[in-house]
Short mmCIF file of C-alpha atoms and ligand atoms in Angstrom, two decimals:
data_model
loop_
_atom_site.label_atom_id
_atom_site.label_comp_id
_atom_site.label_asym_id
_atom_site.label_seq_id
_atom_site.Cartn_x
_atom_site.Cartn_y
_atom_site.Cartn_z
CA UNK H 11 15.93 0.32 33.02
CA UNK H 12 18.70 2.04 31.17
CA UNK H 13 20.05 -1.24 29.77
CA UNK H 14 16.73 -1.84 28.11
CA UNK H 15 16.86 1.54 26.44
CA UNK H 16 20.36 0.80 25.26
CA UNK H 17 19.26 -2.58 23.98
CA UNK H 18 16.41 -1.08 21.99
CA UNK H 19 18.56 1.65 20.48
CA UNK H 20 21.19 -0.88 19.56
CA UNK H 21 18.65 -3.03 17.72
CA UNK H 22 17.29 -0.06 15.81
CA UNK H 23 20.82 0.96 14.82
CA UNK H 24 21.46 -2.58 13.59
CA UNK H 25 18.19 -2.53 11.69
CA UNK H 26 19.19 0.74 9.97
CA UNK H 27 22.55 -0.72 9.04
CA UNK H 28 20.96 -3.93 7.71
CA UNK H 29 18.34 -2.17 5.62
CA UNK H 30 20.90 0.25 4.20
CA UNK H 31 22.68 -2.82 2.81
CA UNK H 32 19.59 -4.67 1.58
CA UNK H 33 17.29 -4.92 -1.40
CA UNK H 34 13.82 -4.10 0.00
CA UNK H 35 11.00 -5.59 -2.11
CA UNK H 36 7.99 -5.90 0.16
CA UNK H 37 5.13 -4.54 -1.93
CA UNK H 38 3.42 -2.81 1.00
CA UNK H 39 6.43 -0.81 2.15
CA UNK H 40 8.29 2.28 1.04
CA UNK H 41 10.70 4.94 2.28
CA UNK H 42 9.33 8.26 3.34
CA UNK H 43 11.04 11.47 2.19
CA UNK H 44 13.33 13.34 4.60
CA UNK H 45 10.93 16.31 4.75
CA UNK H 46 7.99 14.12 5.68
CA UNK H 47 10.08 12.03 8.08
CA UNK H 48 11.13 15.11 10.06
CA UNK H 49 7.52 15.80 11.01
CA UNK H 50 7.16 12.39 12.63
CA UNK H 51 9.29 13.58 15.55
CA UNK H 52 7.65 17.00 15.78
CA UNK H 53 5.55 18.18 18.73
CA UNK H 54 2.44 17.32 16.69
CA UNK H 55 3.12 13.82 17.93
CA UNK H 56 2.48 14.83 21.52
CA UNK H 57 -0.94 16.43 21.02
CA UNK H 58 -4.62 15.61 20.84
CA UNK H 59 -7.01 16.90 18.20
CA UNK H 60 -10.30 15.02 18.49
CA UNK H 61 -13.01 16.11 16.09
CA UNK H 62 -12.50 18.21 12.98
CA UNK H 63 -10.70 21.51 12.32
CA UNK H 64 -12.64 24.36 13.92
CA UNK H 65 -14.71 21.92 16.02
CA UNK H 66 -12.21 20.35 18.43
CA UNK H 67 -12.67 18.99 21.90
CA UNK H 68 -9.32 20.35 23.16
CA UNK H 69 -7.56 23.70 22.92
CA UNK H 70 -4.10 24.08 21.37
CA UNK H 71 -4.99 23.16 17.81
CA UNK H 72 -4.56 26.49 16.01
CA UNK H 73 -1.69 25.29 13.80
CA UNK H 74 -2.79 21.66 13.74
CA UNK H 75 -6.07 22.81 12.20
CA UNK H 76 -4.28 24.77 9.50
CA UNK H 77 -2.16 21.76 8.60
CA UNK H 78 -5.14 19.41 8.59
CA UNK H 79 -7.16 21.70 6.34
CA UNK H 80 -4.22 22.06 3.92
CA UNK H 81 -3.60 18.29 3.90
CA UNK H 82 -7.27 17.64 3.18
CA UNK H 83 -7.21 20.17 0.33
CA UNK H 84 -4.11 18.54 -1.14
CA UNK H 85 -5.79 15.12 -0.99
CA UNK H 86 -8.92 16.38 -2.74
CA UNK H 87 -6.86 18.03 -5.43
CA UNK H 88 -4.48 15.14 -6.04
CA UNK H 89 -7.30 12.58 -6.34
CA UNK H 90 -9.88 14.97 -7.76
CA UNK H 91 -12.26 13.96 -4.96
CA UNK H 92 -15.13 15.97 -3.49
CA UNK H 93 -14.47 14.61 -0.03
CA UNK H 94 -11.28 13.64 1.80
CA UNK H 95 -10.61 12.54 5.35
CA UNK H 96 -6.95 12.50 6.36
CA UNK H 97 -7.53 11.30 9.93
CA UNK H 98 -7.71 7.49 9.68
CA UNK H 99 -4.55 6.18 11.34
CA UNK H 100 -4.13 3.20 8.98
CA UNK H 101 -5.68 1.59 5.95
CA UNK H 102 -7.51 -0.92 8.11
CA UNK H 103 -8.95 1.87 10.27
CA UNK H 104 -10.17 3.66 7.12
CA UNK H 105 -11.78 0.36 6.08
CA UNK H 106 -13.44 0.02 9.47
CA UNK H 107 -14.92 3.48 9.02
CA UNK H 108 -16.51 2.54 5.69
CA UNK H 109 -17.82 -0.69 7.20
CA UNK H 110 -19.28 1.27 10.09
CA UNK H 111 -20.88 3.75 7.68
CA UNK H 112 -22.45 1.34 5.22
CA UNK H 113 -22.26 -2.14 6.79
CA UNK H 114 -23.99 -4.03 9.57
CA UNK H 115 -25.26 -7.49 10.52
CA UNK H 116 -28.28 -7.11 8.21
CA UNK H 117 -26.17 -5.93 5.28
CA UNK H 118 -24.55 -7.77 2.40
CA UNK H 119 -20.97 -7.25 1.20
CA UNK H 120 -19.13 -8.66 -1.82
CA UNK H 121 -15.34 -8.80 -2.08
CA UNK H 122 -12.35 -10.48 -3.68
CA UNK H 123 -11.34 -13.69 -1.87
CA UNK H 124 -8.31 -13.53 0.45
CA UNK H 125 -6.48 -16.26 -1.45
CA UNK H 126 -7.05 -14.28 -4.66
CA UNK H 127 -5.23 -11.38 -3.11
CA UNK H 128 -7.72 -9.52 -0.96
CA UNK H 129 -6.63 -8.07 2.37
CA UNK H 130 -7.52 -9.65 5.71
CA UNK H 131 -9.65 -6.64 6.63
CA UNK H 132 -12.15 -7.74 3.95
CA UNK H 133 -12.49 -11.26 5.41
CA UNK H 134 -14.97 -12.62 7.92
CA UNK H 135 -12.05 -13.13 10.35
CA UNK H 136 -11.05 -9.47 9.90
CA UNK H 137 -12.82 -6.12 9.98
CA UNK H 138 -15.76 -7.25 7.83
CA UNK H 139 -16.47 -9.95 10.42
CA UNK H 140 -16.26 -7.39 13.20
CA UNK H 141 -19.31 -5.74 11.63
CA UNK H 142 -21.16 -9.06 11.71
CA UNK H 143 -20.80 -9.76 7.99
CA UNK H 144 -19.16 -12.41 5.88
CA UNK H 145 -18.19 -11.49 2.32
CA UNK H 146 -19.59 -13.18 -0.75
CA UNK H 147 -16.55 -13.48 -3.00
CA UNK H 148 -16.27 -12.69 -6.71
CA UNK H 149 -15.33 -15.36 -9.24
CA UNK H 150 -11.63 -14.92 -10.01
CA UNK H 151 -9.90 -15.51 -13.34
CA UNK H 152 -6.50 -17.10 -12.73
CA UNK H 153 -5.12 -16.37 -16.19
CA UNK H 154 -6.04 -12.73 -15.91
CA UNK H 155 -5.23 -12.49 -12.17
CA UNK H 156 -8.36 -10.38 -11.93
CA UNK H 157 -12.05 -10.73 -11.12
CA UNK H 158 -14.07 -12.44 -13.84
CA UNK H 159 -16.25 -9.68 -15.29
CA UNK H 160 -19.20 -11.76 -16.54
CA UNK H 161 -19.40 -13.89 -13.41
CA UNK H 162 -19.08 -10.86 -11.17
CA UNK H 163 -21.77 -8.98 -13.07
CA UNK H 164 -24.20 -11.87 -12.66
CA UNK H 165 -23.34 -12.24 -9.02
CA UNK H 166 -23.88 -8.53 -8.30
CA UNK H 167 -27.25 -8.52 -10.06
CA UNK H 168 -28.31 -11.60 -8.11
CA UNK H 169 -26.99 -10.66 -4.67
CA UNK H 170 -27.59 -6.90 -4.83
CA UNK H 171 -24.92 -6.19 -2.19
CA UNK H 172 -25.21 -3.13 0.05
CA UNK H 173 -21.46 -2.76 -0.32
CA UNK H 174 -19.40 -3.89 -3.32
CA UNK H 175 -15.75 -3.86 -2.31
CA UNK H 176 -12.91 -4.10 -4.82
CA UNK H 177 -9.15 -4.09 -4.47
CA UNK H 178 -6.40 -6.46 -3.39
CA UNK H 179 -3.04 -6.75 -1.70
CA UNK H 180 -1.75 -8.70 -4.69
CA UNK H 181 -2.90 -6.13 -7.18
CA UNK H 182 -1.38 -6.73 -10.61
CA UNK H 183 -3.94 -5.18 -12.96
CA UNK H 184 -6.63 -2.50 -12.71
CA UNK H 185 -10.03 -3.80 -11.59
CA UNK H 186 -12.62 -3.70 -14.41
CA UNK H 187 -15.06 -1.56 -12.42
CA UNK H 188 -16.19 0.54 -15.33
CA UNK H 189 -17.38 -2.65 -17.02
CA UNK H 190 -19.53 -3.36 -13.95
CA UNK H 191 -20.80 0.17 -13.44
CA UNK H 192 -24.33 -0.44 -14.80
CA UNK H 193 -24.79 -3.64 -12.77
CA UNK H 194 -23.56 -1.92 -9.61
CA UNK H 195 -25.94 0.94 -10.22
CA UNK H 196 -28.85 -1.41 -10.75
CA UNK H 197 -27.97 -3.21 -7.52
CA UNK H 198 -27.83 0.14 -5.68
CA UNK H 199 -24.52 -0.78 -4.00
CA UNK H 200 -22.11 1.55 -2.28
CA UNK H 201 -19.08 0.96 -4.49
CA UNK H 202 -15.88 0.88 -2.46
CA UNK H 203 -12.33 0.57 -3.77
CA UNK H 204 -9.53 -0.34 -1.38
CA UNK H 205 -6.50 1.35 -2.94
CA UNK H 206 -4.03 0.60 -0.12
CA UNK H 207 -1.47 -0.87 -2.50
CA UNK H 208 -1.95 1.28 -5.56
CA UNK H 209 -2.73 4.69 -4.06
CA UNK H 210 0.54 6.25 -5.23
CA UNK H 211 0.05 4.89 -8.75
CA UNK H 212 -3.51 6.25 -8.90
CA UNK H 213 -2.29 9.62 -7.60
CA UNK H 214 0.39 9.58 -10.30
CA UNK H 215 -2.31 8.97 -12.92
CA UNK H 216 -0.78 5.64 -13.93
CA UNK H 217 -3.16 2.90 -12.81
CA UNK H 218 -6.89 3.55 -12.90
CA UNK H 219 -9.12 6.39 -11.79
CA UNK H 220 -11.74 4.76 -9.55
CA UNK H 221 -13.75 7.90 -8.75
CA UNK H 222 -14.34 8.38 -12.48
CA UNK H 223 -15.28 4.72 -12.95
CA UNK H 224 -18.31 4.54 -10.67
CA UNK H 225 -16.60 4.23 -7.28
CA UNK H 226 -18.10 6.17 -4.37
CA UNK H 227 -15.41 5.73 -1.73
CA UNK H 228 -11.70 4.94 -1.78
CA UNK H 229 -9.69 3.92 1.25
CA UNK H 230 -5.97 3.40 1.43
CA UNK H 231 -2.79 3.13 3.40
CA UNK H 232 -0.48 6.07 2.78
CA UNK H 233 2.81 4.17 3.08
CA UNK H 234 2.75 1.63 0.24
CA UNK H 235 3.04 2.99 -3.30
CA UNK H 236 2.16 6.38 -1.87
CA UNK H 237 5.51 6.87 -0.13
CA UNK H 238 4.19 8.57 3.00
CA UNK H 239 3.88 7.94 6.74
CA UNK H 240 2.22 4.89 8.30
CA UNK H 241 -1.30 6.27 8.10
CA UNK H 242 -4.60 5.96 6.25
CA UNK H 243 -6.89 8.06 4.09
CA UNK H 244 -10.49 8.09 2.96
CA UNK H 245 -11.53 9.76 -0.31
CA UNK H 246 -15.01 9.93 -1.73
CA UNK H 247 -17.53 11.38 -4.07
CA UNK H 248 -20.42 10.66 -1.70
CA UNK H 249 -23.57 9.82 -3.62
CA UNK H 250 -25.72 11.95 -1.32
CA UNK H 251 -25.63 13.97 1.86
CA UNK H 252 -26.54 10.94 3.96
CA UNK H 253 -23.49 9.07 2.65
CA UNK H 254 -21.23 12.01 3.40
CA UNK H 255 -22.55 12.35 6.94
CA UNK H 256 -22.18 8.65 7.60
CA UNK H 257 -18.58 8.64 6.38
CA UNK H 258 -17.77 11.71 8.46
CA UNK H 259 -19.18 10.41 11.74
CA UNK H 260 -17.81 6.91 11.22
CA UNK H 261 -14.23 8.18 11.31
CA UNK H 262 -14.79 10.21 14.48
CA UNK H 263 -16.21 9.21 16.90
CA UNK H 264 -16.76 5.91 15.06
CA UNK H 265 -13.33 4.34 14.83
CA UNK H 266 -11.04 7.06 16.19
CA UNK H 267 -10.53 9.12 19.26
CA UNK H 268 -7.38 11.13 18.58
CA UNK H 269 -5.75 10.81 15.21
CA UNK H 270 -1.99 10.86 14.70
CA UNK H 271 -1.22 14.49 14.01
CA UNK H 272 2.47 14.03 13.24
CA UNK H 273 1.62 11.41 10.61
CA UNK H 274 -1.16 13.60 9.21
CA UNK H 275 1.34 16.46 8.76
CA UNK H 276 3.83 14.08 7.13
CA UNK H 277 1.03 12.94 4.82
CA UNK H 278 0.50 16.57 3.80
CA UNK H 279 4.15 16.86 2.77
CA UNK H 280 3.97 13.52 0.94
CA UNK H 281 0.91 14.64 -1.04
CA UNK H 282 2.60 17.94 -1.92
CA UNK H 283 5.73 16.11 -3.09
CA UNK H 284 3.60 13.65 -5.05
CA UNK H 285 1.97 16.51 -6.95
CA UNK H 286 5.39 17.44 -8.27
CA UNK H 287 7.11 14.06 -8.59
CA UNK H 288 4.25 11.52 -8.49
CA UNK H 289 3.73 10.95 -12.18
CA UNK H 290 7.37 10.36 -13.00
CA UNK H 291 7.75 8.11 -9.96
CA UNK H 292 4.63 6.04 -10.72
CA UNK H 293 5.75 5.50 -14.33
CA UNK H 294 9.16 4.29 -13.25
CA UNK H 295 7.66 2.00 -10.57
CA UNK H 296 5.60 0.22 -13.21
CA UNK H 297 8.44 0.05 -15.75
CA UNK H 298 10.70 -1.40 -13.07
CA UNK H 299 8.15 -4.03 -12.03
CA UNK H 300 7.70 -5.11 -15.65
CA UNK H 301 11.47 -5.22 -16.20
CA UNK H 302 11.95 -7.29 -13.04
CA UNK H 303 9.17 -9.65 -14.14
CA UNK H 304 10.74 -10.11 -17.56
CA UNK H 305 14.23 -10.69 -16.16
CA UNK H 306 12.96 -13.26 -13.65
CA UNK H 307 10.87 -15.01 -16.30
CA UNK H 308 13.94 -15.29 -18.52
CA UNK H 309 15.74 -16.93 -15.59
CA UNK H 310 13.14 -19.68 -15.24
CA UNK H 311 10.76 -18.23 -12.67
CA UNK H 312 7.02 -18.85 -13.07
CA UNK H 313 6.09 -15.19 -12.95
CA UNK H 314 2.31 -14.89 -13.19
CA UNK H 315 0.70 -13.49 -16.34
CA UNK H 316 3.59 -13.60 -18.85
CA UNK H 317 1.11 -12.98 -21.69
CA UNK H 318 -0.02 -9.76 -20.09
CA UNK H 319 3.41 -8.29 -19.40
CA UNK H 320 3.40 -9.68 -15.82
CA UNK H 321 1.94 -6.58 -14.19
CA UNK H 322 0.57 -3.07 -14.64
CA UNK H 323 1.34 -2.09 -11.05
CA UNK H 324 4.33 -2.25 -8.68
CA UNK H 325 3.69 -5.90 -7.84
CA UNK H 326 4.77 -9.26 -9.20
CA UNK H 327 3.30 -12.60 -8.11
CA UNK H 328 5.64 -15.55 -8.63
CA UNK H 329 4.82 -19.22 -8.24
CA UNK H 330 7.85 -20.85 -6.59
CA UNK H 331 6.46 -24.31 -5.83
CA UNK H 332 9.21 -25.91 -7.91
CA UNK H 333 11.80 -24.26 -5.67
CA UNK H 334 10.29 -25.52 -2.41
CA UNK H 335 7.52 -22.97 -1.88
CA UNK H 336 7.23 -19.36 -0.83
CA UNK H 337 8.34 -19.83 2.77
CA UNK H 338 11.67 -21.42 1.84
CA UNK H 339 12.38 -18.91 -0.92
CA UNK H 340 11.89 -15.79 1.17
CA UNK H 341 13.85 -17.15 4.12
CA UNK H 342 16.87 -17.86 1.94
CA UNK H 343 16.53 -14.49 0.24
CA UNK H 344 16.47 -12.79 3.64
CA UNK H 345 19.79 -14.44 4.53
CA UNK H 346 21.16 -12.77 1.39
CA UNK H 347 19.73 -9.35 2.43
CA UNK H 348 16.87 -9.49 -0.05
CA UNK H 349 13.66 -8.71 1.80
CA UNK H 350 10.32 -9.93 0.43
CA UNK H 351 7.33 -11.99 1.53
CA UNK H 352 5.71 -15.33 0.87
CA UNK H 353 2.21 -15.05 -0.48
CA UNK H 354 -0.94 -17.07 -1.04
CA UNK H 355 -1.69 -17.77 -4.67
CA UNK H 356 -5.28 -18.02 -5.91
CA UNK H 357 -5.20 -21.83 -5.83
CA UNK H 358 -3.87 -21.94 -2.24
CA UNK H 359 -6.01 -22.70 0.75
CA UNK H 360 -5.96 -19.92 3.35
CA UNK H 361 -4.69 -22.54 5.84
CA UNK H 362 -1.46 -22.88 3.86
CA UNK H 363 -0.48 -19.30 4.72
CA UNK H 364 2.78 -20.44 6.37
CA UNK H 365 4.18 -22.13 3.27
CA UNK H 366 2.14 -20.91 0.33
CA UNK H 367 3.00 -21.39 -3.34
CA UNK H 368 4.11 -17.88 -4.07
CA UNK H 369 6.22 -14.88 -3.36
CA UNK H 370 5.24 -11.27 -3.91
CA UNK H 371 7.71 -8.61 -4.98
CA UNK H 372 7.25 -4.85 -5.22
CA UNK H 373 9.36 -2.36 -7.20
CA UNK H 374 8.25 0.86 -5.48
CA UNK H 375 10.96 1.14 -2.82
CA UNK H 376 13.73 0.20 -5.26
CA UNK H 377 12.40 2.97 -7.50
CA UNK H 378 12.54 5.48 -4.66
CA UNK H 379 16.15 4.46 -4.13
CA UNK H 380 16.86 5.49 -7.72
CA UNK H 381 16.88 2.14 -9.52
CA UNK H 382 15.92 1.82 -13.18
CA UNK H 383 15.17 -1.09 -15.53
CA UNK H 384 18.81 -2.18 -15.96
CA UNK H 385 19.17 -2.54 -12.19
CA UNK H 386 16.11 -4.82 -12.15
CA UNK H 387 18.07 -7.29 -14.28
CA UNK H 388 20.82 -7.31 -11.65
CA UNK H 389 18.24 -7.83 -8.89
CA UNK H 390 16.66 -10.73 -10.79
CA UNK H 391 20.08 -12.36 -11.16
CA UNK H 392 20.77 -12.05 -7.41
CA UNK H 393 17.38 -13.61 -6.57
CA UNK H 394 17.99 -16.42 -9.07
CA UNK H 395 21.37 -17.27 -7.58
CA UNK H 396 19.72 -17.87 -4.18
CA UNK H 397 16.39 -19.43 -5.16
CA UNK H 398 17.16 -21.33 -8.39
CA UNK H 399 20.90 -22.06 -8.21
CA UNK H 400 20.82 -22.57 -4.44
CA UNK H 401 24.09 -20.70 -4.04
CA UNK H 402 24.97 -20.03 -0.43
CA UNK H 403 22.93 -16.97 0.66
CA UNK H 404 25.90 -15.68 2.68
CA UNK H 405 27.97 -15.51 -0.49
CA UNK H 406 25.26 -13.78 -2.52
CA UNK H 407 24.81 -11.34 0.36
CA UNK H 408 28.28 -9.88 -0.25
CA UNK H 409 27.23 -9.02 -3.79
CA UNK H 410 23.93 -7.55 -2.59
CA UNK H 411 25.81 -5.27 -0.18
CA UNK H 412 28.15 -4.22 -3.00
CA UNK H 413 25.23 -3.60 -5.40
CA UNK H 414 23.38 -1.49 -2.85
CA UNK H 415 26.34 0.86 -2.36
CA UNK H 416 25.26 2.77 -5.47
CA UNK H 417 21.83 3.54 -4.05
CA UNK H 418 21.76 5.99 -1.18
CA UNK H 419 19.21 8.70 -0.52
CA UNK H 420 15.59 9.08 -1.54
CA UNK H 421 14.46 10.15 -5.01
CA UNK H 422 11.23 11.84 -6.20
CA UNK H 423 11.10 14.29 -3.28
CA UNK H 424 12.30 17.77 -2.28
CA UNK H 425 15.94 18.04 -1.39
CA UNK H 426 17.83 21.24 -2.07
CA UNK H 427 17.65 23.81 0.68
CA UNK H 428 15.60 21.53 2.87
CA UNK H 429 17.20 21.22 6.34
CA UNK H 430 15.75 17.82 7.14
CA UNK H 431 17.74 16.23 4.39
CA UNK H 432 20.99 16.81 6.25
CA UNK H 433 19.72 15.35 9.51
CA UNK H 434 18.83 11.92 8.24
CA UNK H 435 22.17 10.96 6.86
CA UNK H 436 21.51 7.24 7.37
CA UNK H 437 19.20 7.49 4.39
C1 PLP M 668 -2.25 -3.04 3.44
C2 PLP M 668 -3.67 -3.13 3.13
C3 PLP M 668 -4.65 -2.66 4.02
C4 PLP M 668 -4.35 -2.25 5.42
O1 PLP M 668 -3.45 -1.33 5.62
P1 PLP M 668 -2.82 -0.93 7.03
O2 PLP M 668 -2.44 0.48 6.75
O3 PLP M 668 -1.69 -1.87 7.25
O4 PLP M 668 -3.87 -1.05 8.07
C5 PLP M 668 -5.96 -2.65 3.60
N1 PLP M 668 -6.31 -3.13 2.40
C6 PLP M 668 -5.41 -3.61 1.53
C7 PLP M 668 -5.88 -4.11 0.21
C8 PLP M 668 -4.07 -3.66 1.88
O5 PLP M 668 -3.20 -4.18 1.03
#
């Protein structure tokens, strides 16, 4: 019915208005550039392109093929990878493809524990379980907020996993994979790095370089620190032809029928923009996260890892038990137009997911909006007024709206002479 359409449009308009007046800090989100956004409403959205360029199951893909080939080339170049697949429609779908390629009920997989920051797709109740496996989890060092190298080395040599998976959704510091390289080689594992959160930092050369550290395959979402469309990617230096073939066929027909052509094209633009602006952006993301961590620490927050500079990524993990827990904190912040999420901390039980000890903050979207270190101090003060001082969120909200007025538009992307930029004025 027409009223329903009106209702939906009205809600989306309200959402746009709300977010344009908010401080967005969810570590898995970002804003796409106007040039990439434009492609999401292109006719590519309406088409099918099963298979690979030059070997499709439908006609009509002449230009789609050219875009897919170019996007794949850009991905290989940006990550210096021998192999790239730009078809997975999300990070989880890319993960399912790797699990299909190398996993199975008779196979062994090791991973970070969910409460230590791993993603649900690496749990027995997620995609790993779908493949009939249950992960053996690495020992985790709370002070370092990272896997314990010695314990993990011993565990890998003992278990000899078919797949050794690394990477988290609370990803503060690079994983010490290089230090495990010899053990992983001895175990004969397929080494897999889930870069969903840190893909844009890796592409900017500012985090770690997994493919040079003994990793065979990288998966990722393309909409977290990589500021692209909701989509996924798979990158690899396959160890042999069999590996390459398995990865190829696992994406299609393994876990995909059609892929999302509009998002794939938008990913191509994002990768091209990242080649030009990625390094500068990634540097500022990390500087902003560290500045926000410092400012919050100075205001009494138990920001994790103060001795290590809080973070080397876009993410901060903050223990807010003394302020009533993560659930309470983020709900009050939301009332003040500060958007973030509650998060499990390594000592939390997975069952406490509804009111865990922590909150997780990301600096990547604030960076895209043009914020620098001095603005992080202002953000920290606004958060403190709600969470520590218990000021009325409605009152703080007025100041958030005022603060946000200085930050319109998207940075670190093409602008001048680009028609799309004029169309999306709400950005
Ligand atoms: C976000 C995330 C994913 C899944 O990404 P989607 O694109 O939402 O499917 C996978 N792994 C990790 C570590 C993540 O943080």
